[in-house]
Coordinates of C-alpha atoms in Angstrom, one line a residue:
Chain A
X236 CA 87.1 52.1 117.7
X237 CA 88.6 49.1 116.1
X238 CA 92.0 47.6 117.4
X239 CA 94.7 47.1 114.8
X240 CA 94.9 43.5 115.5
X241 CA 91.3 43.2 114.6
X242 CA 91.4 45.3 111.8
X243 CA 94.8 42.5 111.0
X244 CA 92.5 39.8 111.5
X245 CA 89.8 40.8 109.0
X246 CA 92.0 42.1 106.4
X247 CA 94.1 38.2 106.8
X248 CA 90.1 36.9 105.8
X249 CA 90.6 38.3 102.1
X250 CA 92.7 35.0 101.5
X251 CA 91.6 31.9 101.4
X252 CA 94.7 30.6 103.7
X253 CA 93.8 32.1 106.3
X254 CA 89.9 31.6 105.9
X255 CA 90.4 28.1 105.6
X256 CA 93.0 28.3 109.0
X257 CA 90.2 30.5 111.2
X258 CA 86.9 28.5 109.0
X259 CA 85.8 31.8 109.2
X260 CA 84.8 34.4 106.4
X261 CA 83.6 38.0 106.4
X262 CA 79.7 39.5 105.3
X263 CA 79.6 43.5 104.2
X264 CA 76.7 45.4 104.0
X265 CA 73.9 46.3 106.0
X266 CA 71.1 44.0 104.4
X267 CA 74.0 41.1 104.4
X268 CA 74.9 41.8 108.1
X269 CA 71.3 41.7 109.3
X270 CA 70.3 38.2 107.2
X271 CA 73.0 37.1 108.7
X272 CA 72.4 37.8 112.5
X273 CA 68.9 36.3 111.8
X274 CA 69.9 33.7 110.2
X275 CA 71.3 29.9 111.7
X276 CA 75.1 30.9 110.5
X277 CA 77.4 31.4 114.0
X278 CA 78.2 35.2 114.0
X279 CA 81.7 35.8 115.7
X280 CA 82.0 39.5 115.3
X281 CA 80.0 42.5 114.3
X282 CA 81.4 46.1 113.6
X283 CA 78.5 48.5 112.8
X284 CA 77.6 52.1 113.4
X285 CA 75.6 52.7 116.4
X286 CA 72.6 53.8 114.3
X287 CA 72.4 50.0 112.4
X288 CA 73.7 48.3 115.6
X289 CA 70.6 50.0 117.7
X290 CA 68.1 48.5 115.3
X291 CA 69.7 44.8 115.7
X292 CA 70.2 44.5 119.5
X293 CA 67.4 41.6 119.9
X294 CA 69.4 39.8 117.1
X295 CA 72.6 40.4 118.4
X296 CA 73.3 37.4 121.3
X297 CA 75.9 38.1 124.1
X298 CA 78.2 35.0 121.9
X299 CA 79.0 37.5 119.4
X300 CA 81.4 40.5 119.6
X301 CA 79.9 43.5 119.2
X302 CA 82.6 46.7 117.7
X303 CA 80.8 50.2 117.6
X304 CA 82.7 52.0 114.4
X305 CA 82.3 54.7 112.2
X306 CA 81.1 54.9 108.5
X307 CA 85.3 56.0 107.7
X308 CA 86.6 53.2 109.6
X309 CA 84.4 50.6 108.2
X310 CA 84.7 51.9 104.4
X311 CA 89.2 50.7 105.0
X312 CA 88.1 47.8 107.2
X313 CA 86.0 45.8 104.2
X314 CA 87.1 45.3 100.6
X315 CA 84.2 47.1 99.7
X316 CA 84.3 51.1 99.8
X317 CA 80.8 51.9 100.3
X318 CA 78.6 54.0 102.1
X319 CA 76.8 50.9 102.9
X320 CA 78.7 50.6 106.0
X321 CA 78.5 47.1 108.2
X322 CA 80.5 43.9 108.4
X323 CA 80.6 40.6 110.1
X324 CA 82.5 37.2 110.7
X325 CA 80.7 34.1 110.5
X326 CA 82.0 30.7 110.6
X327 CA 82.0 28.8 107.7
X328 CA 80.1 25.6 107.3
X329 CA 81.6 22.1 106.5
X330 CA 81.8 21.0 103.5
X331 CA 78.8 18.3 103.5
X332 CA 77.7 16.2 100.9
X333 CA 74.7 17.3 99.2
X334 CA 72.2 14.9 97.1
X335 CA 70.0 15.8 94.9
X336 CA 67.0 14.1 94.8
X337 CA 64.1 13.1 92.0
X338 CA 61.8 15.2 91.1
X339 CA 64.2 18.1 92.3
X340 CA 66.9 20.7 90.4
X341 CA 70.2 21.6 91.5
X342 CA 73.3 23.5 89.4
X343 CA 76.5 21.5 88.8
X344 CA 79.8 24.4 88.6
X345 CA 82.4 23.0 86.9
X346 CA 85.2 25.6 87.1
X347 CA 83.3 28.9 87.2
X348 CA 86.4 30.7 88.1
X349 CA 85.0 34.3 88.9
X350 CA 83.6 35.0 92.7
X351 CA 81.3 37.8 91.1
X352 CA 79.7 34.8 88.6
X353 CA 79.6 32.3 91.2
X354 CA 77.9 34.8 93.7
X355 CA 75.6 35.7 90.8
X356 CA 75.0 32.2 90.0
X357 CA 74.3 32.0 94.0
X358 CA 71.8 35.1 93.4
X359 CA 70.1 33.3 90.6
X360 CA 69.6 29.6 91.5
X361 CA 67.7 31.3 94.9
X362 CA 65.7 33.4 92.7
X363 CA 64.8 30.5 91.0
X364 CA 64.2 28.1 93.9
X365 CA 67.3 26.0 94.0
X366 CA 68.9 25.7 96.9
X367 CA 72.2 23.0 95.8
X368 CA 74.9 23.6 94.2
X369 CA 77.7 21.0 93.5
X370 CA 81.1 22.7 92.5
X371 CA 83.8 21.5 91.1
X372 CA 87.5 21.9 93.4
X373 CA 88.6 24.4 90.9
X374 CA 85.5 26.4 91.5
X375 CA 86.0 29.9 92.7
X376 CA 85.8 30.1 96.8
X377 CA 82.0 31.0 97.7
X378 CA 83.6 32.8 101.0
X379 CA 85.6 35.2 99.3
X380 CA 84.2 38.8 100.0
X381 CA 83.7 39.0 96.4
X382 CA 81.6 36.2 96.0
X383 CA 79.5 36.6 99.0
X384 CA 78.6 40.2 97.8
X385 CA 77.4 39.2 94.8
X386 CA 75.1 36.4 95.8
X387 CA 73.2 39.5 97.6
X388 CA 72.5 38.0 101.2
X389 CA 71.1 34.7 98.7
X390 CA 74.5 32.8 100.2
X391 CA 72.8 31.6 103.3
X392 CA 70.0 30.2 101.0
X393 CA 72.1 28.1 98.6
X394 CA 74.2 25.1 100.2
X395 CA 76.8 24.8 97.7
X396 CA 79.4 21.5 98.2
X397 CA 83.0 21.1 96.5
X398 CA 83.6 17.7 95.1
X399 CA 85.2 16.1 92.0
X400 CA 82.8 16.1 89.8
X401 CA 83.8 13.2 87.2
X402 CA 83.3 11.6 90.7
X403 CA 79.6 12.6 91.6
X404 CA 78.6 12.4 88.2
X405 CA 79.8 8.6 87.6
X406 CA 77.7 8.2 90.9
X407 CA 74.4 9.8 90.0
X408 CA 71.4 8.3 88.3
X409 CA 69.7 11.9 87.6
X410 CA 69.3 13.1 84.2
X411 CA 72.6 15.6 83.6
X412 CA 71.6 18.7 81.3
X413 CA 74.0 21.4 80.0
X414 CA 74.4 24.0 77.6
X415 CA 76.4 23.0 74.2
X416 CA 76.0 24.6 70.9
X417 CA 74.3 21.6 68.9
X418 CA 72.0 21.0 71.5
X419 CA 68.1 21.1 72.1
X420 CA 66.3 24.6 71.9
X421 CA 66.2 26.0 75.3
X422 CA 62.9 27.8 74.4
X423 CA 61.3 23.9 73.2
X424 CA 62.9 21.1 75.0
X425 CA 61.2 19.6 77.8
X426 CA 62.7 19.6 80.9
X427 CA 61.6 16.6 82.6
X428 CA 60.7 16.7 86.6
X429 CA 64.2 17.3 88.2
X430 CA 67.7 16.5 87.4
X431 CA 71.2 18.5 87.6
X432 CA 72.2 21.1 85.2
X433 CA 75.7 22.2 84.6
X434 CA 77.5 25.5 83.9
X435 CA 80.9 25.1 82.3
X436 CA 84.3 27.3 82.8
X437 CA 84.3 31.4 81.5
X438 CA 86.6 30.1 78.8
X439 CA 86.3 26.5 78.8
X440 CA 82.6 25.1 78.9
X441 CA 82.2 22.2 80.3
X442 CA 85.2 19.6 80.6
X443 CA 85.2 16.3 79.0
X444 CA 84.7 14.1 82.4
X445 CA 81.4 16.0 82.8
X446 CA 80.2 16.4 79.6
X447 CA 80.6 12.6 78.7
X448 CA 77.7 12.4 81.4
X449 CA 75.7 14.8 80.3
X450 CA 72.3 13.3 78.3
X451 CA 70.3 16.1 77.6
X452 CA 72.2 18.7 75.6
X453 CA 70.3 22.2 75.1
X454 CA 71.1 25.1 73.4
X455 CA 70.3 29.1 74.0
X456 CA 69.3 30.3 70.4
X457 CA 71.4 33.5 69.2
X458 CA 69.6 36.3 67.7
X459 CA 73.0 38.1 67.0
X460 CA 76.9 38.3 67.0
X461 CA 78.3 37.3 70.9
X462 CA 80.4 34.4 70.4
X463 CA 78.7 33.7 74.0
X464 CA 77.2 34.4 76.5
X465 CA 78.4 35.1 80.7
X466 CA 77.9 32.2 82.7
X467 CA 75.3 33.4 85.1
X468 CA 73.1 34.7 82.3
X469 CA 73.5 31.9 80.5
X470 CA 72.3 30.2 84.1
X471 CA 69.5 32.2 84.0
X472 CA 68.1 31.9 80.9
X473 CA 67.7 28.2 81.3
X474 CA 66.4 28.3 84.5
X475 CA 63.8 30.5 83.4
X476 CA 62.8 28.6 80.8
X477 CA 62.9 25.3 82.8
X478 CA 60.7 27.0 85.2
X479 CA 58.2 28.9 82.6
X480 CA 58.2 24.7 81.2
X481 CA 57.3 23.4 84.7
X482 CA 54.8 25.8 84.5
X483 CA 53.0 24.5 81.7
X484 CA 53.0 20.9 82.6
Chain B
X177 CA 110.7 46.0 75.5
X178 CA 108.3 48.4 76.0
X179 CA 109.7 52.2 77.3
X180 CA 108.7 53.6 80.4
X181 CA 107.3 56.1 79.2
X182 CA 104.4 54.1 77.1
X183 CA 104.2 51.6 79.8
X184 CA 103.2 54.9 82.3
X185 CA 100.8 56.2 79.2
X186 CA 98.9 52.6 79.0
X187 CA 98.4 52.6 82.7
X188 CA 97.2 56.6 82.9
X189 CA 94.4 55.1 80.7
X190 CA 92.7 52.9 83.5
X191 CA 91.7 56.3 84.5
X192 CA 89.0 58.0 83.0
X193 CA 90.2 61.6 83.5
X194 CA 93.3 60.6 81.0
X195 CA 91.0 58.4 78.8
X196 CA 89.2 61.5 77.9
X197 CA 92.0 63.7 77.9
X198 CA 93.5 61.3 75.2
X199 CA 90.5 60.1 73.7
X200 CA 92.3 56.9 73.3
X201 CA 91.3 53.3 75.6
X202 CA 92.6 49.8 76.6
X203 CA 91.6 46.9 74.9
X204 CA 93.4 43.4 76.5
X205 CA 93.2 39.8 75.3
X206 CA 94.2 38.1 71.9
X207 CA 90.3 37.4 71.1
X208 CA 89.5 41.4 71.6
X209 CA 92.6 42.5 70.2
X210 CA 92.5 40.2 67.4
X211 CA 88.7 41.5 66.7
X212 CA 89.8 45.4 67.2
X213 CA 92.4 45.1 64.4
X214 CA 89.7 44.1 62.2
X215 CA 87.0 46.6 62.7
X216 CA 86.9 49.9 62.0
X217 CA 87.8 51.6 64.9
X218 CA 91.4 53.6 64.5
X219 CA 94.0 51.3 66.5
X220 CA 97.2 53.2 67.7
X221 CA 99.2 50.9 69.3
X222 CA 99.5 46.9 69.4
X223 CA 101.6 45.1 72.5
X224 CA 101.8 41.4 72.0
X225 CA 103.7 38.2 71.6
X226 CA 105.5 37.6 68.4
X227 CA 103.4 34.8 68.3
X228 CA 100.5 36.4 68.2
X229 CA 101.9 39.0 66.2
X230 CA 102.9 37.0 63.5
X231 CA 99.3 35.8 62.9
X232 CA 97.9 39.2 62.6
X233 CA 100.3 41.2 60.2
X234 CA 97.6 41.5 57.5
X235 CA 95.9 43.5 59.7
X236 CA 98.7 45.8 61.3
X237 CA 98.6 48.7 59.2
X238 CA 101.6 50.8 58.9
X239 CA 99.7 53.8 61.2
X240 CA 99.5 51.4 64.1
X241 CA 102.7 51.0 66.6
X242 CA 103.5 47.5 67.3
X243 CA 105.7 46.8 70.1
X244 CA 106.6 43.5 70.5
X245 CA 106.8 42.0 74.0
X246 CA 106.5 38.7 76.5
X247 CA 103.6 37.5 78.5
X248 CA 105.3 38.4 82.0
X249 CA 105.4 41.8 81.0
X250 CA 102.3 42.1 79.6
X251 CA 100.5 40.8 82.8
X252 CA 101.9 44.0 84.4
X253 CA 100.6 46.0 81.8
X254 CA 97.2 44.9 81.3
X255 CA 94.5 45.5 84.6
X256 CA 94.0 42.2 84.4
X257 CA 96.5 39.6 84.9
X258 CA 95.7 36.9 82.7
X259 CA 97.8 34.3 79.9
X260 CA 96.2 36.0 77.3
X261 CA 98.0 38.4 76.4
X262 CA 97.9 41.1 74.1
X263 CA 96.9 44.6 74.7
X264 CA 95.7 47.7 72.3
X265 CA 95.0 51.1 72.2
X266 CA 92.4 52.5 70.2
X267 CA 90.9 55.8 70.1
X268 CA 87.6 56.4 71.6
X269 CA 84.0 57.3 69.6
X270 CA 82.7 60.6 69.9
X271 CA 79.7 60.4 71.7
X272 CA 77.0 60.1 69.0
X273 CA 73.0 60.5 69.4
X274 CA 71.3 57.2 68.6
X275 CA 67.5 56.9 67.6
X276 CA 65.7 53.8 68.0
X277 CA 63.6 53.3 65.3
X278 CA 60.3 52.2 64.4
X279 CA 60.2 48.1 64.8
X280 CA 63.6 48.4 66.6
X281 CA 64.0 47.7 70.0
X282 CA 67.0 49.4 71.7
X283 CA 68.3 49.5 75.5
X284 CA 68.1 52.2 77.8
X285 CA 70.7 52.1 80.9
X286 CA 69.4 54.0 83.4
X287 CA 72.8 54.3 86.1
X288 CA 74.4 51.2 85.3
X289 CA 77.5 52.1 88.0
X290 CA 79.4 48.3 87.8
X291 CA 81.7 48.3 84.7
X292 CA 81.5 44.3 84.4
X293 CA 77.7 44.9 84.6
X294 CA 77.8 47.4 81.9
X295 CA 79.8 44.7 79.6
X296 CA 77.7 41.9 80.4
X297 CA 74.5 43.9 79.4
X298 CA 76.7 44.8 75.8
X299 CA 78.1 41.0 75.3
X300 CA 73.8 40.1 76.0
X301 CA 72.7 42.7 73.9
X302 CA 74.7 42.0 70.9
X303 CA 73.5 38.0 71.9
X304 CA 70.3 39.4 71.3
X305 CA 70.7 41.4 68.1
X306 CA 71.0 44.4 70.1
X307 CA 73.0 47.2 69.1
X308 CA 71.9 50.5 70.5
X309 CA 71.9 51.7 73.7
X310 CA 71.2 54.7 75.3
X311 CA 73.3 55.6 78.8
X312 CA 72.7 57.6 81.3
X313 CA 75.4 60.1 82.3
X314 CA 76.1 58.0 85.5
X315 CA 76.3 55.0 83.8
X316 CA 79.8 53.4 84.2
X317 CA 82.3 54.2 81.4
X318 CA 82.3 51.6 78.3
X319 CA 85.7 52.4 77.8
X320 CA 86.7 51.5 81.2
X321 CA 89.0 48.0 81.0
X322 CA 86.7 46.2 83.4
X323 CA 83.7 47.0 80.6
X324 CA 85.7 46.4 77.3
X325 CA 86.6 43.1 79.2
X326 CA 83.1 41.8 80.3
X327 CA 81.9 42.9 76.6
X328 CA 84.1 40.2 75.4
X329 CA 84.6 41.9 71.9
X330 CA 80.5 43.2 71.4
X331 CA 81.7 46.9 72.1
X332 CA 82.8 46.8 68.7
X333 CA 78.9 45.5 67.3
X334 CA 77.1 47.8 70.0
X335 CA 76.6 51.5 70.1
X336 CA 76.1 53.6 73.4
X337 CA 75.0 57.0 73.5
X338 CA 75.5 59.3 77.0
X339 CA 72.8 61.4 77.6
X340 CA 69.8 62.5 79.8
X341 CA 67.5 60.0 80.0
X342 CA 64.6 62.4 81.0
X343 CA 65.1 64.4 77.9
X344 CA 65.5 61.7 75.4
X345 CA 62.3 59.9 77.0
X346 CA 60.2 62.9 77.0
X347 CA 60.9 63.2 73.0
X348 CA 60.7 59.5 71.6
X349 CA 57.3 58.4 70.9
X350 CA 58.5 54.5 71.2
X351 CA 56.8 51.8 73.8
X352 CA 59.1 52.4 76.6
X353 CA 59.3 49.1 78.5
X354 CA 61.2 48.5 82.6
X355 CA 60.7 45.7 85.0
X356 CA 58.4 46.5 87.8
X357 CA 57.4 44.3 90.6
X358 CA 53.7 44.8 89.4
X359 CA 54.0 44.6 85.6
X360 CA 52.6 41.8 83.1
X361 CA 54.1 38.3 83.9
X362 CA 57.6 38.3 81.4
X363 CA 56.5 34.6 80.3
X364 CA 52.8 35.6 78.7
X365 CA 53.2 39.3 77.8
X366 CA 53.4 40.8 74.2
X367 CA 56.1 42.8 73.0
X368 CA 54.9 44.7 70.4
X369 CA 57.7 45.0 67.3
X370 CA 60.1 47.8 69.1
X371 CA 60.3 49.6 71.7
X372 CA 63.2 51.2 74.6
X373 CA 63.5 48.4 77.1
X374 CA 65.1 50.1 80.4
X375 CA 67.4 48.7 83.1
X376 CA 67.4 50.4 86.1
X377 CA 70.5 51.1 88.7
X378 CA 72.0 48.0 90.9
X379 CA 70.7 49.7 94.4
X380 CA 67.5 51.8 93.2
X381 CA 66.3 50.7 90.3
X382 CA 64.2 52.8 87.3
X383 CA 64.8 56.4 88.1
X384 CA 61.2 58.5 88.8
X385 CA 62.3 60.7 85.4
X386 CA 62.5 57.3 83.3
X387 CA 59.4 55.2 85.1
X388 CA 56.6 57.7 84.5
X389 CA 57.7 57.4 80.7
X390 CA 57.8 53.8 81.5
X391 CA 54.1 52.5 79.7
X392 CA 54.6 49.0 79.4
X393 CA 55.6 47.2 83.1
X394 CA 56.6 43.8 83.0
X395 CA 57.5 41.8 86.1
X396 CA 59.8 38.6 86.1
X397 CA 58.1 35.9 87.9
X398 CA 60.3 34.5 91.1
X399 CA 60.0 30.9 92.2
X400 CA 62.5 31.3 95.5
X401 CA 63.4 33.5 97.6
X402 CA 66.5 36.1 96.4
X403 CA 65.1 39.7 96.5
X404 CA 65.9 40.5 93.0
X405 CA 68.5 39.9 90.2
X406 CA 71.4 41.1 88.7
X407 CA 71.0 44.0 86.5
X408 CA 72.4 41.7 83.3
X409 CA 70.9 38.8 84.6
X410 CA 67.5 40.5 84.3
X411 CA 67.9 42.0 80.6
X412 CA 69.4 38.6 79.5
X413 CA 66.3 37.2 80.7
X414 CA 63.7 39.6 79.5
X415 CA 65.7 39.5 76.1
X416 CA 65.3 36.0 75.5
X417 CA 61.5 36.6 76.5
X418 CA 61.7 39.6 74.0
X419 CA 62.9 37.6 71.3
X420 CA 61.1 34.1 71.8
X421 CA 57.7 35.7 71.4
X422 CA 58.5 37.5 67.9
X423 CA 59.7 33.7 66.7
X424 CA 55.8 32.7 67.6
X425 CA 54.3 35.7 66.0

């Protein structure tokens, strides 16, 4: 049984105010939950049936509370209704600097406003082996319940750090690729060996300081009548071609 | 000023029960509404700006109600609360059998259950040149707001037909295609010149009905380390496979 203060204080982690006052931010699901016990994040709370709790004990450390619930209780407790029934509190981790280095691909966000994109994005960019993402400040929060759900349990595979981007990009000496409609065919450009490609705003694309940076242009050719196309697929289909080119090489 | 009364009819529409019961759905945003107006679907009522009126009365037949009205009250209106406003109703399509024919290729969705998932798969599809799909009765609603939203106007270019899946596979003689984990490598396999390419459910993938129809298994190679992909993510991707190796034959 969960106290109502408890059940207070993980309802208050919905908002970013009060994640960003606590630094802490809350994992649902049973596959998210147990990644996340296992993995280097500091878990602060657990509230689980008995039946996933008993299967988790040697992950579980005496440093982390530990609330036996029901499946009912849990479904009103998380902003998920599911049958799918666990949830946690981690701490969130500081927001570091991340470099990308030669030879090596990372995802520049500038202004993906959705959490389910940006968790998809997450999803993606682990699927495809890259593990940094630089956001832009305007970028939807990657602890909102939201966006950690959709980034499937890939969240604490990803390192993802807010900046300004005109900033990092006036900074960097890597080539800078993004998706614009007179650009390079997706399906025959060369990728090159590493570099930084960025995903532009639902509505926007990408915004003038970035796009003044970026020197490879590339396009994903349309076969029919979408003006466009989501952000994560869009994501995806060049990262599957820049790995399918990598391939080759 | 929009009446109560209508205001309490738009909203009984985010509800599926009264969609069907009025045959009728919600379509939000200037670019969708401005796109409904022109097709051929039969629009009932219009709720907008007089800006944004006054740029579409060529199309504003005398049989459709236009209510005139500001953006605050439109963000109450609407599911989504956004600055685009502009909101129709339209009534929906009967649900029509589809056949895929010969040198086609066609979707099947095989328990599609997220609404923004559904739209994505439309909006990719119609990317594609895609513009048949066949549902299965679990998939989520198209005419659900989250759906018409995440289609971003390609409901209007992309038919879906509700059925079951085990009986329409059992009668088509078509190259059915799904993602397997053990299928042919997405980069180097052939396509053949139609086909039904399945997507299976967010949680549990191809249904056993659909995958022992399934005869052509293609796997999409992973380079990291996320379990799997989003539902649109992976037909966006397989698409773009789909439609890059026709270009080379």
């Amino acid at each position: 049984m969960i106290s109502k203060a408890k059940s207070k204080f993980i309802k208050s982690l919905q908002i970013k105010k009060y994640r960003k006052q606590e630094q802490s931010f809350v994992v649902e699901g049973k596959k998210s939950v147990s990644e996340l016990i296992r993995s280097d994040y500091e878990v602060t709370l657990v509230v689980a049936t008995d039946e996933f709790l008993s299967g988790q004990r040697a992950y579980l450390s005496d440093r982390i509370e530990v609330i036996e619930s029901t499946d009912l209780e849990l479904s009103k407790l998380g902003e998920f209704q599911t049958n799918d029934a666990a949830l946690a509190i981690a701490r969130m981790r500081p927001n570091k600097p991340i470099s990308i280095d030669e030879g090596e691909f990372g995802l520049m966000l500038d202004d993906i406003r959705d959490p389910g994109n940006l968790g998809t994005i997450i999803r993606t960019a682990d699927w495809y082996g890259i593990s940094k993402i630089i956001a832009s400040e305007h970028t939807a929060d990657i602890y909102s319940s939201k966006a950690i759900s959709a980034t499937m349990g890939s969240f604490l595979r990803v390192d993802i750090f807010y900046t300004s981007l005109s900033d990092y990009v006036d900074k960097t000496s890597q080539n800078v690729l993004g998706a614009f409609l007179e650009g390079e065919n997706v399906h025959s450009c060369s990728f090159g060996k590493g570099g930084i490609l960025v995903i532009g705003n639902e509505s926007h694309g990408i915004s003038d300081q970035v796009s003044r940076r970026v020197n490879q242009k590339i396009t994903i050719p349309k076969y029919g009548r979408a003006e466009s196309l989501n952000a994560a697929v869009a994501t995806a289909i060049i990262l599957d071609s820049l790995r399918r080119t990598q391939k080759k090489d």
